[in-house]
Short mmCIF file of C-alpha atoms in Angstrom, two decimals:
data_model
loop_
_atom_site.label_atom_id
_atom_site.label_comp_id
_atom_site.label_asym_id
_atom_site.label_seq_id
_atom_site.Cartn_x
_atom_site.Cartn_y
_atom_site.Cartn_z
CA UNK F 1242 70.00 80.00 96.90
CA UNK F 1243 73.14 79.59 96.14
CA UNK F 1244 76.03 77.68 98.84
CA UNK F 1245 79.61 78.94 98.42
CA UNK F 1246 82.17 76.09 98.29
CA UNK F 1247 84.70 76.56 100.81
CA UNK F 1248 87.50 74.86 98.66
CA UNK F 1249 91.32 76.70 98.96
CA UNK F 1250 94.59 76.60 97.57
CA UNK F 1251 97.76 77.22 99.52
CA UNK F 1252 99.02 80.62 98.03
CA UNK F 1253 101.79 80.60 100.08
CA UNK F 1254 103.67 81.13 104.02
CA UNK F 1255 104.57 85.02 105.04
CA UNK F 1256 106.97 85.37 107.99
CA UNK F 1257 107.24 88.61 108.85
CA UNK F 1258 109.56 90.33 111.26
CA UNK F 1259 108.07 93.38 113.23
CA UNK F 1260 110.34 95.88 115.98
CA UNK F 1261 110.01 95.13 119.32
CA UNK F 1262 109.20 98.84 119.33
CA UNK F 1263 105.77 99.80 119.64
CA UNK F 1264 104.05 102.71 119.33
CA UNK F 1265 101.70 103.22 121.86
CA UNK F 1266 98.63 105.37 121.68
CA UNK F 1267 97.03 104.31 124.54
CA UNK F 1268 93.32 103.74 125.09
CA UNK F 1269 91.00 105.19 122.90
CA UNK F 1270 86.87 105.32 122.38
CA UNK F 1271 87.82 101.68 120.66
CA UNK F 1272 90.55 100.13 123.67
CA UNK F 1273 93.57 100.08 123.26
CA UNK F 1274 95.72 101.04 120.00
CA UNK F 1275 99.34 100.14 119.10
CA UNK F 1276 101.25 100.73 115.92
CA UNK F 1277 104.29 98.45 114.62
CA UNK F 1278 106.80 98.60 111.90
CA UNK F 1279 107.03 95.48 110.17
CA UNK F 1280 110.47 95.48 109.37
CA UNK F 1281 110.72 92.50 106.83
CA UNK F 1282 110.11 89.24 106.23
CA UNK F 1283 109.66 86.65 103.62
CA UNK F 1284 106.99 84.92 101.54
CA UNK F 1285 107.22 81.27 99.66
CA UNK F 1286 104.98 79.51 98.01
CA UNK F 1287 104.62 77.28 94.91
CA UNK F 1288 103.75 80.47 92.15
CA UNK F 1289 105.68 83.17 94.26
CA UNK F 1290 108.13 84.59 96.42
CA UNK F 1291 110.14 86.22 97.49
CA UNK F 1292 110.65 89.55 100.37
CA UNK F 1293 108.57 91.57 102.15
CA UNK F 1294 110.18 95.11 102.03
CA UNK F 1295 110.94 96.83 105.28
CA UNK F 1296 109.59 100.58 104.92
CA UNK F 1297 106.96 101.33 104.68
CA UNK F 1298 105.05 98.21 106.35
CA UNK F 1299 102.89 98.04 109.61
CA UNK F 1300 100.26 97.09 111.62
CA UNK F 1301 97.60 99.32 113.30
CA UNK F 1302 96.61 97.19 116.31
CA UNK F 1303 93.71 97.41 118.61
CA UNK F 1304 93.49 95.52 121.72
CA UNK F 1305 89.46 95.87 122.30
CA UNK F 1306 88.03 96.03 125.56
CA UNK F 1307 86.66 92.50 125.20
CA UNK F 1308 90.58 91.14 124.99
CA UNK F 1309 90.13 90.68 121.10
CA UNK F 1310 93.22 92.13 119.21
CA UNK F 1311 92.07 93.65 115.70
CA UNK F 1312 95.44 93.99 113.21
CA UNK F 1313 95.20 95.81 110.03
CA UNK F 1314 98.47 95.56 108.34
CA UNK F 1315 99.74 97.29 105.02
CA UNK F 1316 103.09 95.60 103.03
CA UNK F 1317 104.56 95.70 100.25
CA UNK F 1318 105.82 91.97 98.66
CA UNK F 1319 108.78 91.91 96.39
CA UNK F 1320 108.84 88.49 94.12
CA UNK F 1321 112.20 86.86 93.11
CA UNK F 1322 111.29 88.27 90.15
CA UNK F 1323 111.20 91.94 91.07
CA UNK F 1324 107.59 92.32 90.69
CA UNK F 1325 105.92 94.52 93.52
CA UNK F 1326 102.72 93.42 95.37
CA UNK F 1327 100.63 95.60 97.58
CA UNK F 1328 99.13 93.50 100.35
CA UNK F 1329 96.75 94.66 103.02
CA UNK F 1330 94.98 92.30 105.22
CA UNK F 1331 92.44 92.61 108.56
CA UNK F 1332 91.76 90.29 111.16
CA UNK F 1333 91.73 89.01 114.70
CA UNK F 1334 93.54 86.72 117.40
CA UNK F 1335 91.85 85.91 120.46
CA UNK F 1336 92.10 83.32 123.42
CA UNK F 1337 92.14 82.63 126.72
CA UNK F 1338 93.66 85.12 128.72
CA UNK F 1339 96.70 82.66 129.67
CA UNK F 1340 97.15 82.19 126.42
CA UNK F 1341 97.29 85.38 125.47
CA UNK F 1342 99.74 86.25 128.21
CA UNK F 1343 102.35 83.82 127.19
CA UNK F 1344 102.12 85.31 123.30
CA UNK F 1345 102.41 88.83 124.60
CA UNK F 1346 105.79 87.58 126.89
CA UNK F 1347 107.01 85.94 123.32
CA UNK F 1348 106.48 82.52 124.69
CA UNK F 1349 105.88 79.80 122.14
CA UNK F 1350 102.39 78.42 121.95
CA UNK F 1351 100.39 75.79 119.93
CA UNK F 1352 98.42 77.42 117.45
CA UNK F 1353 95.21 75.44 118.16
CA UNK F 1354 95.04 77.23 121.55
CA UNK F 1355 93.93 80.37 120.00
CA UNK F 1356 91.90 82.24 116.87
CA UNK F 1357 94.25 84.30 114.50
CA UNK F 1358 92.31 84.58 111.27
CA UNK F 1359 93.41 87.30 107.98
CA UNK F 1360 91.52 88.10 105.00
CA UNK F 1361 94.15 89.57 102.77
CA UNK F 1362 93.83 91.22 99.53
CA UNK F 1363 96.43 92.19 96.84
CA UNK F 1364 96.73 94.95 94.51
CA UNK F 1365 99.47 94.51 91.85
CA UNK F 1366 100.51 96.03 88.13
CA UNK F 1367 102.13 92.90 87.86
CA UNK F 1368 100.44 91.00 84.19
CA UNK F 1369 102.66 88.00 85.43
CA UNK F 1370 100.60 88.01 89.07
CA UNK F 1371 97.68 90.00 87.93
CA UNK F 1372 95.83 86.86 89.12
CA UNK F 1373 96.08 88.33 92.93
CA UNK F 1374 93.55 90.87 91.86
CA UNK F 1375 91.30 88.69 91.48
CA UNK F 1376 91.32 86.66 93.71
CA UNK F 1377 89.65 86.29 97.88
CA UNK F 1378 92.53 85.16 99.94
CA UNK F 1379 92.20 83.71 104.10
CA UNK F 1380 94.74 83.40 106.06
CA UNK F 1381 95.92 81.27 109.38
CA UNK F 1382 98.55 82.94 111.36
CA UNK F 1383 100.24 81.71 114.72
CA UNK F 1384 102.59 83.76 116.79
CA UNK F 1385 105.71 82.27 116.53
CA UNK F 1386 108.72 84.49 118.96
CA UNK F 1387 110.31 85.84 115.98
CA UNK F 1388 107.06 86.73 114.27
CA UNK F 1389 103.44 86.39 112.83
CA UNK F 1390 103.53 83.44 110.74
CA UNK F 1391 100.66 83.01 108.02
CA UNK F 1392 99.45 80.61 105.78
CA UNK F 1393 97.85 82.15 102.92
CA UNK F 1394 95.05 80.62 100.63
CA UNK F 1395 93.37 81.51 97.81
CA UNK F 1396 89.58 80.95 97.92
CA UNK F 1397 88.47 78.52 94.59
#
């Protein structure tokens, strides 16, 4: 048997901006789901850059009844460079409930408190980033007042 190696290289940060502006379902068979526009944002990193366009971008939340969120978010990235990346990514954030509470009110709060955990993928016609298909990406994110924040890695 085989062991992966857990090594990683820093791809790069995404901050995204998302309006204020849900849109609430309400509770379904699964809890609770919400969808947000991500509105923009910006990515930086050693081999790209660049924007994260505004339209169409979002996240399809769902608050489960166990007080985990689930996100699945769809962008598109724009490079310096003018090269378009598709970027989809799933994952969770979960904590105590306090914790929790002062995210939801915008409040800022240390990172370590909670779990907030991505596994993005890319999609790309791109031959200069054509790497990104390629690749398995993690993420960390926090919750910053303006924004998810994530740090990206590639998986070596």
């Amino acid at each position: 048997m085989t062991e992966p190696t857990l090594r990683t290289s820093h791809l790069f940060t995404l901050r995204l901006t998302v309006d204020p502006n849900f849109i609430d379902v309400g509770e379904t068979p699964y809890g609770r789901r919400r969808i947000a526009s991500v509105t923009g944002g910006t990515f930086e990193g050693e081999e790209l850059r660049g924007t994260v366009l505004p339209a169409p971008g979002g996240d399809w939340l769902l608050l489960r009844r166990d007080g985990i969120l689930m996100l699945d978010v769809r962008i598109t990235l724009k490079t310096d460079d003018d090269h378009l990346v598709y970027m989809s990514y799933r994952g969770m954030r979960h904590g105590p409930a306090f914790v929790m509470e002062q995210l939801n009110r915008g409040e800022p709060v240390d990172p370590a408190q909670y779990y907030f955990r991505t596994t993005p993928c890319f999609e790309t016609s791109s031959e200069k980033y054509r790497f990104l298909n390629r690749i398995v990406a993690v993420a960390t994110g926090r919750r910053d007042p303006t924004g998810p924040v994530y740090e990206v890695f590639q998986v070596l």
